[in-house]
Each structure stands twice: as structure tokens, then as C-alpha cells.
Coordinates of C-alpha atoms and ligand atoms in Angstrom, one line a residue:
M1 CA 27.8 -20.9 7.8
P2 CA 31.1 -21.6 6.3
P3 CA 33.6 -19.5 8.2
E4 CA 35.2 -17.7 5.2
Q5 CA 31.8 -16.1 4.6
N6 CA 31.9 -14.5 8.0
N7 CA 35.2 -12.6 7.3
T8 CA 33.5 -10.0 5.1
C9 CA 33.8 -7.1 7.6
G10 CA 36.3 -4.4 7.5
D11 CA 38.8 -3.3 10.1
E12 CA 36.3 -1.3 12.1
I13 CA 34.1 -4.3 12.6
P14 CA 34.9 -6.3 15.8
C15 CA 35.9 -9.5 14.1
S16 CA 37.9 -10.7 16.9
T17 CA 34.8 -11.3 19.0
D18 CA 33.0 -12.6 15.9
S19 CA 29.7 -13.3 17.5
L20 CA 27.9 -14.4 14.5
Q21 CA 29.6 -17.7 13.8
M22 CA 29.1 -18.5 17.5
L23 CA 25.4 -17.4 17.3
A24 CA 24.8 -19.5 14.2
E25 CA 26.1 -22.6 15.8
A26 CA 24.4 -22.1 19.0
G27 CA 21.2 -21.6 17.2
R28 CA 21.6 -24.9 15.4
S29 CA 22.8 -27.2 18.1
S30 CA 23.4 -26.1 21.7
H31 CA 20.8 -25.5 24.2
E32 CA 23.3 -24.6 26.9
S33 CA 24.5 -21.4 25.3
E34 CA 23.1 -18.1 26.3
F35 CA 22.8 -17.3 22.5
F36 CA 20.0 -18.6 20.6
N37 CA 20.1 -16.9 17.3
P38 CA 19.5 -19.1 14.2
I39 CA 20.9 -17.4 11.1
P40 CA 19.5 -18.3 7.6
P41 CA 21.7 -20.7 5.9
G42 CA 24.2 -19.0 3.5
Y43 CA 23.8 -15.5 5.1
V44 CA 26.7 -13.4 4.4
R45 CA 27.4 -10.4 6.8
G46 CA 28.2 -7.3 5.3
R47 CA 26.2 -8.0 2.0
H48 CA 23.0 -6.7 3.3
K49 CA 22.6 -3.3 5.2
Y50 CA 19.7 -2.2 7.4
M51 CA 18.0 1.1 7.9
A52 CA 15.8 1.2 11.0
V53 CA 13.2 3.9 11.3
L54 CA 11.9 4.5 14.8
G55 CA 9.2 7.0 15.9
T56 CA 9.3 9.1 19.1
V57 CA 7.0 11.5 20.7
M58 CA 3.8 10.5 19.0
S59 CA 2.5 8.2 16.3
G60 CA 1.2 9.4 12.9
L61 CA 4.5 11.2 12.1
G62 CA 4.7 9.6 8.7
K63 CA 7.3 7.0 9.4
G64 CA 6.1 5.1 6.3
I65 CA 6.3 8.1 4.1
F66 CA 9.7 9.0 5.4
S67 CA 11.1 5.4 5.0
S68 CA 9.6 4.9 1.6
S69 CA 10.9 8.2 0.2
L70 CA 14.3 7.4 1.5
A71 CA 14.1 3.9 0.1
K72 CA 13.1 5.4 -3.2
L73 CA 16.1 7.6 -3.3
L74 CA 18.4 4.6 -2.8
K75 CA 16.4 2.5 -5.3
D76 CA 17.0 5.3 -7.8
K77 CA 20.6 4.9 -7.3
R78 CA 20.2 1.2 -8.4
L79 CA 20.4 -0.2 -5.0
R80 CA 18.1 -3.1 -4.2
V81 CA 15.8 -2.2 -1.4
A82 CA 13.4 -4.3 0.7
P83 CA 11.1 -2.5 3.1
I84 CA 9.4 -4.2 6.0
K85 CA 6.6 -2.9 8.2
M86 CA 6.8 -4.4 11.7
E87 CA 3.5 -4.1 13.4
G88 CA 3.1 -4.3 17.2
Y89 CA -0.4 -5.8 17.1
L90 CA -1.2 -9.4 17.8
N91 CA -3.4 -10.0 14.8
I92 CA -1.7 -12.3 12.2
D93 CA -2.6 -9.9 9.4
S94 CA -4.7 -6.8 8.8
G95 CA -7.5 -8.7 7.3
T96 CA -9.8 -8.4 10.2
L97 CA -9.1 -4.9 11.1
N98 CA -11.9 -2.3 10.7
P99 CA -10.8 0.2 8.0
Y100 CA -12.7 2.9 9.9
R101 CA -10.2 2.6 12.8
H102 CA -7.1 1.5 10.9
G103 CA -7.3 2.6 7.4
E104 CA -7.8 0.4 4.4
V105 CA -6.7 -3.2 4.1
F106 CA -4.0 -3.4 1.5
V107 CA -3.7 -6.7 -0.4
L108 CA -0.4 -7.8 -1.8
D109 CA 0.0 -9.9 -4.9
D110 CA 0.6 -13.0 -2.9
G111 CA -2.6 -12.5 -0.9
M112 CA -1.2 -11.1 2.2
E113 CA -3.6 -8.5 3.8
T114 CA -1.6 -5.7 5.2
D115 CA -1.6 -2.3 6.7
M116 CA -2.0 0.7 4.3
D117 CA 1.5 1.6 4.6
L118 CA 2.5 -1.2 2.3
G119 CA 0.6 0.7 -0.3
T120 CA 2.8 3.8 0.3
Y121 CA 5.9 1.5 -0.3
E122 CA 4.6 -0.1 -3.4
R123 CA 3.6 3.2 -4.9
M124 CA 6.7 5.1 -3.9
L125 CA 9.1 2.2 -4.9
D126 CA 6.9 0.9 -7.9
Q127 CA 7.7 -2.5 -6.6
D128 CA 5.4 -5.4 -5.8
L129 CA 5.9 -6.5 -2.1
T130 CA 5.3 -9.9 -0.6
A131 CA 4.2 -11.3 2.9
D132 CA 8.0 -11.2 3.8
N133 CA 7.7 -7.5 3.8
F134 CA 5.1 -7.3 6.5
T135 CA 5.1 -8.8 10.0
T136 CA 3.0 -8.4 13.1
S137 CA 3.8 -9.4 16.7
G138 CA 1.2 -12.1 16.3
Q139 CA 3.1 -13.7 13.4
I140 CA 6.4 -13.5 15.4
F141 CA 4.8 -15.1 18.4
R142 CA 3.0 -17.8 16.3
R143 CA 6.4 -18.8 14.9
V144 CA 8.0 -19.1 18.3
L145 CA 5.1 -21.0 19.7
D146 CA 4.9 -23.4 16.8
K147 CA 8.5 -24.0 17.1
E148 CA 8.1 -24.7 20.8
R149 CA 5.3 -27.2 20.3
H150 CA 7.5 -28.9 17.7
G151 CA 10.3 -29.3 20.1
G152 CA 12.4 -26.6 18.6
Y153 CA 13.7 -25.4 22.0
L154 CA 13.9 -28.6 23.9
G155 CA 15.4 -28.1 27.3
R156 CA 15.0 -24.3 27.3
D157 CA 12.6 -22.0 28.8
V158 CA 11.4 -19.9 25.8
Q159 CA 12.0 -16.2 26.5
M160 CA 11.4 -12.8 25.0
I161 CA 15.2 -12.6 24.8
P162 CA 16.7 -14.4 23.0
H163 CA 13.9 -16.4 21.4
V164 CA 11.4 -13.8 20.3
T165 CA 14.1 -11.3 19.4
G166 CA 16.0 -14.1 17.5
E167 CA 13.0 -14.7 15.4
V168 CA 12.7 -11.1 14.5
K169 CA 16.3 -10.9 13.5
Y170 CA 15.8 -14.2 11.5
A171 CA 12.9 -12.6 9.7
L172 CA 15.1 -9.6 8.8
R173 CA 18.0 -11.5 7.6
E174 CA 15.7 -14.0 5.6
L175 CA 14.1 -11.0 3.9
A176 CA 17.4 -9.5 3.1
M177 CA 18.5 -12.8 1.5
K178 CA 15.3 -13.7 -0.4
Q179 CA 15.0 -10.2 -2.0
N180 CA 18.7 -9.9 -2.4
A181 CA 18.6 -6.5 -0.7
D182 CA 21.3 -4.0 -0.5
V183 CA 19.3 -2.2 2.1
V184 CA 16.4 -3.5 4.2
F185 CA 14.3 -0.7 5.4
I186 CA 12.7 -1.5 8.7
E187 CA 9.8 0.5 9.9
V188 CA 8.7 -0.2 13.5
G189 CA 5.0 0.5 14.2
G190 CA 4.1 2.7 17.1
T191 CA 6.6 4.9 19.1
V192 CA 9.7 3.9 21.2
G193 CA 8.6 3.2 24.7
D194 CA 5.4 1.3 23.7
Y195 CA 5.1 -2.1 25.2
E196 CA 3.9 -3.6 21.9
N197 CA 7.1 -3.0 20.0
G198 CA 9.7 -3.2 22.8
F199 CA 11.0 -6.6 21.5
Y200 CA 11.4 -5.3 18.0
I201 CA 13.6 -2.5 19.2
E202 CA 15.7 -4.8 21.4
A203 CA 16.0 -7.1 18.4
L204 CA 17.3 -4.2 16.2
R205 CA 19.8 -3.2 18.9
E206 CA 21.1 -6.8 18.9
L207 CA 21.1 -6.9 15.1
A208 CA 23.3 -3.7 15.0
F209 CA 25.8 -5.2 17.6
E210 CA 25.9 -8.6 15.5
E211 CA 26.2 -7.1 12.1
G212 CA 28.9 -4.8 13.2
E213 CA 29.7 -1.2 12.2
K214 CA 28.4 0.5 9.0
S215 CA 25.7 -2.2 8.8
V216 CA 22.7 -0.8 10.5
C217 CA 21.7 2.9 10.4
F218 CA 19.2 4.1 13.0
V219 CA 16.9 7.0 12.2
A220 CA 14.9 8.5 15.0
L221 CA 11.9 10.3 13.6
T222 CA 10.8 12.9 16.2
Y223 CA 8.4 15.9 16.4
I224 CA 9.1 19.5 17.1
I225 CA 6.2 21.2 18.8
E226 CA 5.1 24.8 17.9
P227 CA 2.3 25.8 20.3
H228 CA 0.1 28.5 19.0
S229 CA 0.3 30.4 22.3
L230 CA 4.1 30.6 22.2
G231 CA 4.7 31.0 18.5
E232 CA 8.0 29.3 18.6
Q233 CA 9.4 25.8 18.2
K234 CA 10.0 23.7 21.3
S235 CA 12.3 20.8 21.2
K236 CA 11.9 19.3 24.7
A237 CA 9.3 16.6 23.7
A238 CA 11.8 15.6 20.9
Q239 CA 14.7 15.5 23.4
L240 CA 12.7 13.3 25.8
G241 CA 11.7 11.0 22.9
L242 CA 15.3 10.7 21.7
K243 CA 16.3 9.9 25.3
K244 CA 13.9 6.9 25.2
V245 CA 15.7 5.6 22.1
M246 CA 19.1 5.9 23.8
E247 CA 17.6 4.3 27.0
A248 CA 17.0 1.3 24.8
G249 CA 20.6 1.0 24.0
I250 CA 20.4 2.6 20.5
Q251 CA 22.4 5.6 19.4
P252 CA 20.6 7.1 16.5
H253 CA 22.7 8.0 13.5
I254 CA 20.3 10.4 12.1
V255 CA 17.5 12.5 13.5
A256 CA 14.7 13.5 11.3
C257 CA 12.4 16.3 12.8
R258 CA 8.9 16.4 11.7
A259 CA 7.3 19.8 12.2
H260 CA 4.7 22.0 10.8
T261 CA 7.2 24.5 9.5
E262 CA 10.9 24.3 8.7
V263 CA 12.8 23.4 11.9
K264 CA 14.9 26.4 13.2
E265 CA 18.7 26.3 13.8
T266 CA 18.3 26.6 17.5
A267 CA 16.1 23.7 17.8
M268 CA 18.3 21.5 15.5
E269 CA 21.3 22.5 17.6
K270 CA 19.6 21.5 20.8
I271 CA 18.5 18.2 19.2
A272 CA 22.1 17.5 18.1
M273 CA 23.5 18.4 21.5
F274 CA 21.2 16.1 23.4
S275 CA 21.2 13.2 21.2
N276 CA 25.0 13.0 20.2
V277 CA 24.1 13.3 16.6
P278 CA 26.2 15.7 14.6
K279 CA 24.1 18.6 13.3
R280 CA 24.8 17.7 9.7
R281 CA 22.8 14.5 10.4
V282 CA 19.8 16.3 12.0
F283 CA 17.2 17.1 9.3
S284 CA 14.1 19.2 9.1
M285 CA 11.2 17.2 7.6
H286 CA 8.4 19.8 7.9
D287 CA 5.2 19.4 6.2
R288 CA 5.0 19.6 2.4
E289 CA 2.2 20.0 0.0
S290 CA 2.8 16.7 -1.7
I291 CA 4.5 13.6 -0.5
Y292 CA 6.0 13.1 -3.9
T293 CA 8.3 16.1 -3.4
I294 CA 9.9 14.4 -0.3
P295 CA 12.5 12.5 -2.1
D296 CA 14.0 15.5 -3.6
A297 CA 13.7 17.6 -0.5
M298 CA 15.7 14.8 1.3
R299 CA 18.2 14.7 -1.5
E300 CA 18.8 18.4 -1.4
A301 CA 19.3 18.2 2.4
G302 CA 21.9 15.6 1.9
L303 CA 20.1 12.8 3.7
D304 CA 20.8 10.2 1.1
S305 CA 24.5 10.9 1.1
Q306 CA 24.7 10.7 4.8
V307 CA 23.1 7.3 4.6
L308 CA 25.4 6.1 2.0
T309 CA 28.4 7.1 4.3
I310 CA 27.0 5.6 7.4
L311 CA 26.3 2.3 5.7
D312 CA 29.4 2.5 3.4
L313 CA 27.3 2.2 0.3
H314 CA 28.9 4.8 -2.0
D315 CA 30.6 2.2 -4.2
R316 CA 27.2 0.5 -5.0
V317 CA 25.8 3.6 -6.6
D318 CA 25.0 3.9 -10.4
Q319 CA 25.0 7.6 -11.2
G320 CA 23.7 7.3 -14.8
F321 CA 20.7 5.2 -13.4
E322 CA 20.0 7.7 -10.8
D323 CA 19.9 10.7 -13.3
R324 CA 17.4 8.8 -15.5
S325 CA 15.3 7.7 -12.7
R326 CA 15.1 11.3 -11.3
D327 CA 14.3 12.6 -14.8
R328 CA 11.3 10.3 -15.0
W329 CA 10.1 11.1 -11.5
H330 CA 10.3 14.8 -12.2
V331 CA 8.1 14.6 -15.2
F332 CA 5.4 13.2 -12.9
V333 CA 6.1 15.8 -10.1
N334 CA 6.0 18.6 -12.5
K335 CA 2.6 17.3 -13.9
L336 CA 1.4 17.0 -10.4
Q337 CA 2.4 20.7 -9.5
S338 CA 1.4 22.4 -12.7
K339 CA -1.8 24.1 -13.3
R340 CA -4.5 21.8 -14.5
K341 CA -6.3 22.3 -17.9
F342 CA -9.6 20.7 -16.7
T343 CA -11.7 20.3 -13.6
A344 CA -14.1 17.5 -13.0
R345 CA -16.2 16.2 -10.1
V346 CA -16.2 12.6 -8.9
A347 CA -18.5 11.0 -6.4
I348 CA -17.3 8.0 -4.3
T349 CA -20.1 6.2 -2.4
G350 CA -19.1 4.6 0.8
K351 CA -20.3 4.0 4.4
Y352 CA -16.9 5.0 5.6
A353 CA -17.3 8.1 3.6
K354 CA -16.0 10.4 6.4
I355 CA -12.7 8.6 6.7
R356 CA -10.3 9.1 3.8
D357 CA -7.9 6.5 5.0
A358 CA -10.4 3.8 4.5
Y359 CA -10.1 4.4 0.8
A360 CA -6.5 5.7 0.7
S361 CA -5.6 3.8 -2.5
I362 CA -8.5 5.1 -4.4
D363 CA -7.6 8.6 -3.4
K364 CA -4.0 8.0 -4.6
A365 CA -5.1 6.3 -7.9
L366 CA -7.2 9.4 -8.7
E367 CA -4.4 11.6 -7.7
H368 CA -2.1 9.8 -10.3
C369 CA -4.7 10.1 -13.0
G370 CA -5.5 13.7 -12.3
A371 CA -1.8 14.6 -12.7
H372 CA -1.4 12.6 -15.9
L373 CA -4.5 13.9 -17.5
S374 CA -4.1 17.5 -16.2
V375 CA -7.4 17.6 -14.4
E376 CA -8.3 19.1 -11.0
L377 CA -10.5 16.4 -9.4
D378 CA -13.0 17.5 -6.9
T379 CA -13.8 14.2 -5.0
R380 CA -16.7 13.9 -2.8
W381 CA -17.7 11.1 -0.6
V382 CA -21.3 10.3 -0.7
D383 CA -22.8 8.3 2.3
T384 CA -25.5 6.1 0.9
T385 CA -26.6 4.6 4.3
Q386 CA -29.2 7.3 4.8
M387 CA -29.9 8.0 1.1
D388 CA -33.5 7.9 -0.2
P389 CA -33.1 6.0 -3.5
A390 CA -35.8 8.2 -5.0
K391 CA -33.6 11.4 -4.4
V392 CA -30.5 10.1 -6.1
T393 CA -30.8 12.7 -9.0
G394 CA -30.3 15.4 -6.5
V395 CA -27.3 13.7 -4.9
L396 CA -25.5 12.9 -8.3
E397 CA -26.4 15.9 -10.3
G398 CA -23.4 17.9 -11.3
F399 CA -20.9 15.0 -10.8
D400 CA -18.8 13.8 -13.9
A401 CA -18.2 10.3 -12.6
V402 CA -19.1 7.9 -9.9
I403 CA -17.1 5.2 -8.1
V404 CA -18.7 2.5 -6.0
P405 CA -15.8 1.1 -4.1
G406 CA -15.3 -2.2 -2.2
G407 CA -17.3 -3.0 0.9
F408 CA -19.0 -5.6 3.0
G409 CA -22.4 -6.0 4.3
V410 CA -25.8 -4.8 3.3
R411 CA -25.7 -1.2 4.8
G412 CA -26.2 1.4 2.1
T413 CA -26.4 -1.0 -0.7
E414 CA -29.9 0.1 -1.9
G415 CA -28.6 3.6 -2.2
K416 CA -25.5 2.3 -4.2
I417 CA -27.9 0.4 -6.5
A418 CA -29.8 3.7 -7.1
C419 CA -26.5 5.4 -7.9
V420 CA -25.4 2.9 -10.4
R421 CA -28.9 3.1 -12.1
Y422 CA -28.5 6.8 -12.4
C423 CA -25.2 6.4 -14.0
R424 CA -26.3 3.8 -16.4
E425 CA -29.5 5.7 -17.5
N426 CA -27.8 9.1 -17.6
A427 CA -24.4 8.3 -19.5
L428 CA -22.6 9.2 -16.4
P429 CA -19.1 7.5 -16.3
Y430 CA -19.0 4.7 -13.7
L431 CA -16.4 2.6 -12.1
G432 CA -17.4 -0.3 -9.9
I433 CA -14.7 -1.9 -7.6
C434 CA -15.4 -5.3 -6.2
L435 CA -18.6 -4.6 -4.3
G436 CA -19.2 -2.0 -6.9
F437 CA -18.9 -4.6 -9.6
Q438 CA -21.4 -6.8 -7.9
I439 CA -23.8 -3.9 -7.4
A440 CA -23.6 -3.2 -11.1
V441 CA -24.8 -6.7 -11.8
I442 CA -27.5 -6.5 -9.3
E443 CA -28.8 -3.3 -10.7
F444 CA -28.7 -4.6 -14.3
A445 CA -30.5 -7.8 -13.4
R446 CA -33.2 -5.8 -11.6
N447 CA -33.8 -2.9 -14.0
V448 CA -32.7 -4.3 -17.3
C449 CA -33.2 -8.1 -17.1
G450 CA -36.5 -7.7 -15.1
M451 CA -35.4 -9.7 -12.1
Q452 CA -36.9 -7.3 -9.6
E453 CA -35.7 -9.0 -6.3
A454 CA -32.2 -9.8 -7.7
S455 CA -29.6 -9.4 -5.0
S456 CA -26.4 -10.8 -3.5
T457 CA -26.8 -13.6 -0.9
E458 CA -24.4 -11.5 1.1
F459 CA -27.4 -8.9 1.5
N460 CA -30.5 -11.2 1.1
A461 CA -29.9 -15.0 1.7
G462 CA -33.5 -15.7 0.4
T463 CA -33.5 -13.8 -2.9
P464 CA -35.2 -15.6 -5.8
H465 CA -32.4 -14.2 -8.0
P466 CA -29.0 -14.7 -6.3
V467 CA -27.1 -13.2 -9.2
I468 CA -24.2 -12.6 -6.8
D469 CA -23.6 -15.7 -4.6
I470 CA -20.8 -17.2 -2.5
L471 CA -18.0 -18.6 -4.5
P472 CA -18.2 -22.4 -4.6
E473 CA -14.6 -22.7 -3.4
Q474 CA -15.6 -20.5 -0.4
K475 CA -18.7 -22.5 0.5
K476 CA -16.5 -25.5 1.5
I477 CA -14.4 -23.5 3.8
E478 CA -17.1 -21.3 5.3
G479 CA -16.9 -21.1 9.1
L480 CA -13.2 -22.0 9.2
G481 CA -12.1 -18.4 9.2
G482 CA -9.8 -16.8 6.5
N483 CA -12.2 -17.5 3.7
M484 CA -11.8 -14.9 1.2
R485 CA -10.3 -15.2 -2.4
L486 CA -7.2 -13.1 -2.0
G487 CA -4.4 -11.7 -4.0
G488 CA -3.2 -11.3 -7.5
K489 CA -4.9 -13.4 -10.3
D490 CA -4.9 -13.4 -14.0
V491 CA -7.8 -11.8 -15.8
L492 CA -8.3 -12.9 -19.4
L493 CA -9.5 -9.9 -21.6
T494 CA -12.0 -10.2 -24.5
P495 CA -10.4 -8.4 -27.6
G496 CA -12.5 -5.6 -29.0
T497 CA -13.9 -4.5 -25.6
L498 CA -13.4 -1.4 -23.4
A499 CA -11.2 -3.3 -21.0
S500 CA -9.1 -4.5 -24.0
F501 CA -8.8 -1.0 -25.2
L502 CA -7.8 0.4 -21.8
F503 CA -5.1 -2.3 -21.2
D504 CA -3.6 -1.8 -24.7
S505 CA -4.9 -5.0 -26.1
A506 CA -3.1 -7.1 -23.6
R507 CA -4.5 -10.7 -23.5
T508 CA -4.2 -11.1 -19.7
V509 CA -3.8 -8.6 -17.0
R510 CA -3.3 -9.1 -13.2
G511 CA -5.8 -7.8 -10.7
R512 CA -5.8 -8.0 -6.9
F513 CA -8.7 -9.7 -5.4
R514 CA -10.3 -9.7 -1.9
H515 CA -13.8 -11.1 -2.1
R516 CA -16.1 -14.0 -1.1
Y517 CA -18.9 -13.6 -3.5
E518 CA -19.0 -13.6 -7.4
V519 CA -21.5 -13.6 -10.2
D520 CA -23.5 -16.8 -10.2
P521 CA -22.6 -18.5 -13.5
R522 CA -26.2 -19.5 -14.0
F523 CA -27.2 -15.9 -14.7
I524 CA -24.3 -15.0 -17.0
E525 CA -26.2 -15.9 -20.2
T526 CA -29.3 -13.8 -19.3
L527 CA -27.2 -10.8 -18.2
E528 CA -25.2 -11.1 -21.6
Q529 CA -28.4 -11.4 -23.6
H530 CA -29.6 -8.2 -22.2
G531 CA -26.4 -6.3 -23.1
M532 CA -24.0 -6.7 -20.2
V533 CA -20.5 -7.6 -21.4
F534 CA -18.1 -9.6 -19.3
S535 CA -14.9 -8.5 -20.8
G536 CA -12.6 -9.9 -18.2
R537 CA -12.8 -13.5 -17.0
H538 CA -10.9 -16.2 -15.1
P539 CA -8.7 -18.1 -17.5
Q540 CA -10.2 -21.4 -16.8
Q541 CA -13.2 -21.1 -14.3
P542 CA -16.5 -19.2 -15.0
I543 CA -15.5 -16.4 -12.6
M544 CA -16.5 -13.0 -14.1
Q545 CA -13.8 -10.4 -13.3
I546 CA -14.5 -7.3 -15.5
L547 CA -17.9 -6.1 -16.8
E548 CA -18.8 -3.3 -19.0
L549 CA -21.6 -1.7 -21.1
P550 CA -20.9 -1.5 -24.8
H551 CA -20.0 1.9 -26.1
R552 CA -23.1 2.2 -28.1
D553 CA -25.1 2.1 -24.8
H554 CA -22.8 4.1 -22.5
P555 CA -19.7 6.3 -22.8
F556 CA -17.9 4.7 -20.0
F557 CA -19.3 1.9 -17.6
I558 CA -16.9 -0.6 -16.3
G559 CA -16.5 -2.8 -13.1
G560 CA -13.8 -5.0 -11.7
Q561 CA -14.3 -7.8 -9.3
F562 CA -10.7 -7.0 -8.3
H563 CA -9.2 -3.8 -6.8
P564 CA -7.8 -1.7 -9.6
E565 CA -6.7 1.0 -7.0
L566 CA -4.2 -1.3 -5.4
T567 CA -2.0 -1.4 -8.4
S568 CA -1.9 2.2 -9.5
R569 CA 1.5 3.8 -9.3
P570 CA 2.6 7.4 -9.9
L571 CA 4.4 6.6 -13.1
R572 CA 2.1 3.8 -14.2
P573 CA -1.5 5.0 -13.3
Q574 CA -4.1 2.2 -13.4
P575 CA -5.8 2.0 -16.9
M576 CA -9.4 1.6 -15.6
F577 CA -8.9 4.7 -13.5
M578 CA -7.4 6.6 -16.4
G579 CA -10.4 5.7 -18.6
L580 CA -12.8 6.8 -15.9
V581 CA -11.0 10.1 -15.3
A582 CA -10.8 10.9 -19.1
A583 CA -14.4 10.1 -19.5
A584 CA -15.1 12.4 -16.5
I585 CA -13.2 15.2 -18.3
R586 CA -15.2 14.5 -21.5
H587 CA -18.4 14.7 -19.4
A588 CA -17.4 17.9 -17.7
H589 CA -16.1 19.5 -20.9
P590 CA -18.3 18.3 -23.7
D591 CA -17.3 21.1 -26.1
V592 CA -13.5 20.6 -25.9
P593 CA -12.4 19.5 -29.3
A594 CA -11.3 15.8 -29.6
G595 CA -7.7 15.5 -29.2
E596 CA -7.4 18.0 -26.3
I597 CA -8.1 15.2 -23.9
S598 CA -5.7 12.4 -24.1
D599 CA -6.9 10.1 -26.9
R600 CA -5.1 7.2 -25.4
W601 CA -7.8 6.9 -22.7
L602 CA -11.1 7.7 -24.6
P603 CA -12.4 4.9 -26.6
P604 CA -12.9 5.6 -30.3
V605 CA -16.4 6.7 -30.9
K606 CA -18.3 4.6 -33.4
K607 CA -21.6 5.8 -35.1
P608 CA -24.2 5.9 -33.7
T609 CA -22.8 7.7 -30.8
L610 CA -23.9 8.1 -27.2
Q611 CA -27.3 7.3 -25.8
T612 CA -28.8 10.6 -24.7
S613 CA -30.1 11.2 -21.3
P614 CA -33.8 10.3 -20.9
A615 CA -34.3 13.3 -18.4
Ligands
LIG1 N1 -18.6 -8.1 0.0 C1 -18.3 -8.5 -1.3 C2 -17.6 -9.9 -1.4 O1 -17.2 -10.5 -0.3 C3 -17.3 -7.5 -1.8 C4 -16.0 -7.6 -1.3 C5 -15.2 -6.2 -1.5 O2 -15.7 -5.3 -2.1 N2 -13.9 -6.2 -1.3 O3 -17.5 -10.5 -2.3

């Protein structure tokens, strides 16, 4: 690093002991120095600031929601933000985690399979993230071990400090540079004191020392207990949690107190006293009805302005931009909070039906659409594993729309096929997602094309009609691990179709994929001859990516081989979900005059109109 780039610090930063230059050189050349701290070439100290959010007392405090809301407030001021979730576990990514234990696997555009918190960041910030915004202990260790095998540390014993912590700091600085961030938001998984994240916390302490004053802001998120039997707030657990942070050599700048109800003055005073944090920097972050109101609540409490002061960022704020961003956000929050004009019932099938987190993004996508279309959605999760296909009418009667979401394995699939059949035959709005897209193909092949034993080779390897089969590109790498088609891909839309209507006549759109199986191209012609329309395709290969039934046959029947829920954002709800929800409103309120329900999302009705229910 050229020396002049290092002198960017102000008076209060200890430039005399300018460790960064020393560290950079040591990292590059010397194996004798105690420092081993490679710095990305061209890194300019002072350019990038860091917000580190640490949890104490217990997990599940909503660090991701806190961090993303605060990041949004800064982004709204036209600061560039780059969040990163640092997971303690050793898995390289979240791809192999059971959604039942860990929540949904969130796929990024570049194909990285991450924790569901990345979904929270993407939605809150309306920003696509990359693999650089997510790391696990496994990734960090892998990098260190790979380097060791390639002679990267010759002569040295490789240690947690400085080598592993050095790799963490490198990843953070590299992220800051790559995404040209004014502020990197670092969320460390777990709580302070866990074995798993100890080296992350040490790395952050080192980072703060090296970057100098006004460069790293630590927020300790804690929890104020309010035992029923006492009926008052108790701050001792929070104090002990904060002590843990200080034991790690970190003095928090801000304490955010999670609590069920607003945190009382007395509790805040104690927290301030025992953590050396002035009371103006201790905030009550009590439960709210909607997470979308948190940015405003933070702003009203002055949290954003404290952060700007701590990180010396007031000069980078664009006030006009902030006013406009806030106005747009308020339109959405007002819709979210206002009384809805309509009600509709949506059934979602799934074997993880009891666990909402397993389908968090679907829940969010419906929430976005419900607000925009002014409908109160009553969402029910229908477990198809025990379902008798003959009793499907009893299960789905009274619903206004059905979603068959993504999934793996054969359990519950016959029940899902029965649900799709019911939707197709009873003009019930349907959205199939990934597995739900494939199920729609199987159902159509069986019950419309007459291939009674049609199936996916995922469920029945010996089926005579493998309408869904393993992707040719996946066949080659079967058994090698990591064999899914992942990430954002272009989808070419057919003009004049429902898909094209929903996507505003766009020629191509982007969908996020995570699958191994696809429509076997040998069956496409038969399926089309019987009336199935493949309205979204891979631009070059015969990979079917959106299917639909024409409007003359069904009011709304669509499926995506990708996951539309992953790209729904509060201010830009996903079009296929918008179409489904609009169709659900129409189904629930058939007498409401045309025009009352947003026309934008209801496909124009051509004569002859809907097929009537056979029942
Ligand atoms: N199991 C199917 C496949 O691998 C669907 C995957 C999914 O729904 N994400 O293709």
C-alpha cells in the first residue's frame, strides 16, 4: 500500500503507531513478525466504516432485523452499505442445512446458498447481495487451510490469532472495497461467549484497533427480561451479557435493548452505568407489530444520528435523497398498516408446514402483495403427507388460492398432485414454485395427457413417463456433491402469455433457481399439444422455466421452475405473486365490479370467459 494512502486518519487516530502499514508489509513478506495481517491491495483506511452488531444474553434477538433496519436508514441517506452475516458453523454454505431446523435456504443471484437473514437484508435494503456478503467459519478455515497447503505461511505455525483472525479482517476489508461501501454492517451469528464465534469477535476487536477511532462502531444487542411473576423489567442478564462483550476487549458504543415492552428509564440507567455507554446511546428496541416500522422507530429515537456521529459520517449524507426515500417507504408502511378492503384465503402445501421459517420468503412475498392490493390474507399451511388424495375437496374448499412451494423428496407428493388437480379443475388460482412447477407438469401429464404413471425420477426412478428428470448437466456431476443448478438465470418470456402480461411485456426476466430436476424435453410437445403453455424458457437450452394454462382454460394457473419469492421486495412485489393474490381476491369477491381490484394484475378477460367448475 502506498504510504500516502495510509495518512487518511484525523488527529484522534493514533497515526504515530501506524500499525496498518507495518501489518500490510508483514503480511506480504516477513514470517518473523508477530503480525500476519494481509491487507487487500489499494485499501484506504478511513474510506470504509464498520458497524459491528453483537448479540448477548440469547440468540433469536433479531440481530438481522436490527442490522438491516439500521443499514436501510443509512442507505436512505445515500450511503453505500454492504451487510455481511458471519456464521459460526463449519458448513461451507447453508445448502445442506435442514430448513426445519435452520429456516429456509436463501439463494443469492450468484448461486450462494445462505442463511435466511440474507433475505431480510435483500428485502430491507432492496439490494442484491453476493457470496461476499456471507461467510461461515467453514469458509474462513478453508481459506486458511488452503493457503497453508499452498505454502502461504511457510516457516510459521498457523494459529487462530493472527492467521484466522487475519483472514476474517481480510474478508471484511475486501468486501468494503469490492462493494465500495461507506459502511459495512457486520452481523456475527450467535451470542458473545460462544466458542463458535470467538475468533470473529477477536478479529473485530483487532479491526477496530487497526482502523483507528471513528471507524468501527460496536452495537451490543441485549435483552431485558420481564418475568411474569415479578411484573417488572430486570436488567441483570443484560448487564452480564454486556460484561462478556467488555471481557472480549470491546467497549460497545451503542446498546440496543430488546424487550417485550418499552424499556423503562431505570433499566436503561443501569445498563448505561454498567456498560460505560452514555444513556443517549442506550436504546429501547421493544417488540413491534411490523418489522417495517423499525427504521422509523430507530430514527425517531436518534439512533441513526448517533451512528453518524460515532463514525464521523455526517458529511456523506444526502438530505434530499433521504426525504424522497422515506416518502416512498412511508407509502408502503401506510398501506401495510391501513385497513384492508378485501380478505382472501391462501393454502400453502408443505411437509414443513408447521414451521413458518422454512418458507419465510413466501410469507414475506404474500405480505408485500397483501399490502399493495389491500387484502387481508389468511394463510394456512396444509400438510399433504397424511392427506388422502380422495379428500382433497374437503381440504381445499373455501380457499381462494393455492401455492405448492419448493421441496425435495417423495413425501407428500401424491397429496400435492391432488391439490394441483383440484385447482386446475375448479378454476382455483394456483402458483407452483420449483417443486410446485414440476408437480403441475406431472399432474397435467397424468390427468390431461393420459400418462397415468407419469412422475419425476426423483420420486419414482422406474416411471414409464419421466416427465420430470434429472438435468443432463447434473447427471454428469451426480455423486460429486454440490450438484444443483443454482442462482439467478435469465428467463425468456413468450409474448402474449400470462407471464408476459405479469412482467409488463418484458422479453427476459431473472429468476433464482435451486433444483436438480427439470421437464424432460422429450415430453414438451405432448404437454403443449394438450394445452400446457411454457411461457418462460431458457434463452438457449430446452429448459422450461415458467408454465401456465391459457386464460380460456383457467383464471390463473402458473408455475416457475425458479423461486419467485426470493426476489419479492416491499416496494417491488414479485409479479407472479401479485397475479396470484389479485386472482385470489377476484375468487373471494366475484361480485366486486371490475376496476375495484387493481387492473394491473388481473389479465384482461377475453370471451369466452372462465371455465366453470364441474362440481
Ligand atoms: N426437488 C426438485 C428438484 O431438485 C425441486 C427443488 C425445489 O423445489 N427447490 O429439482
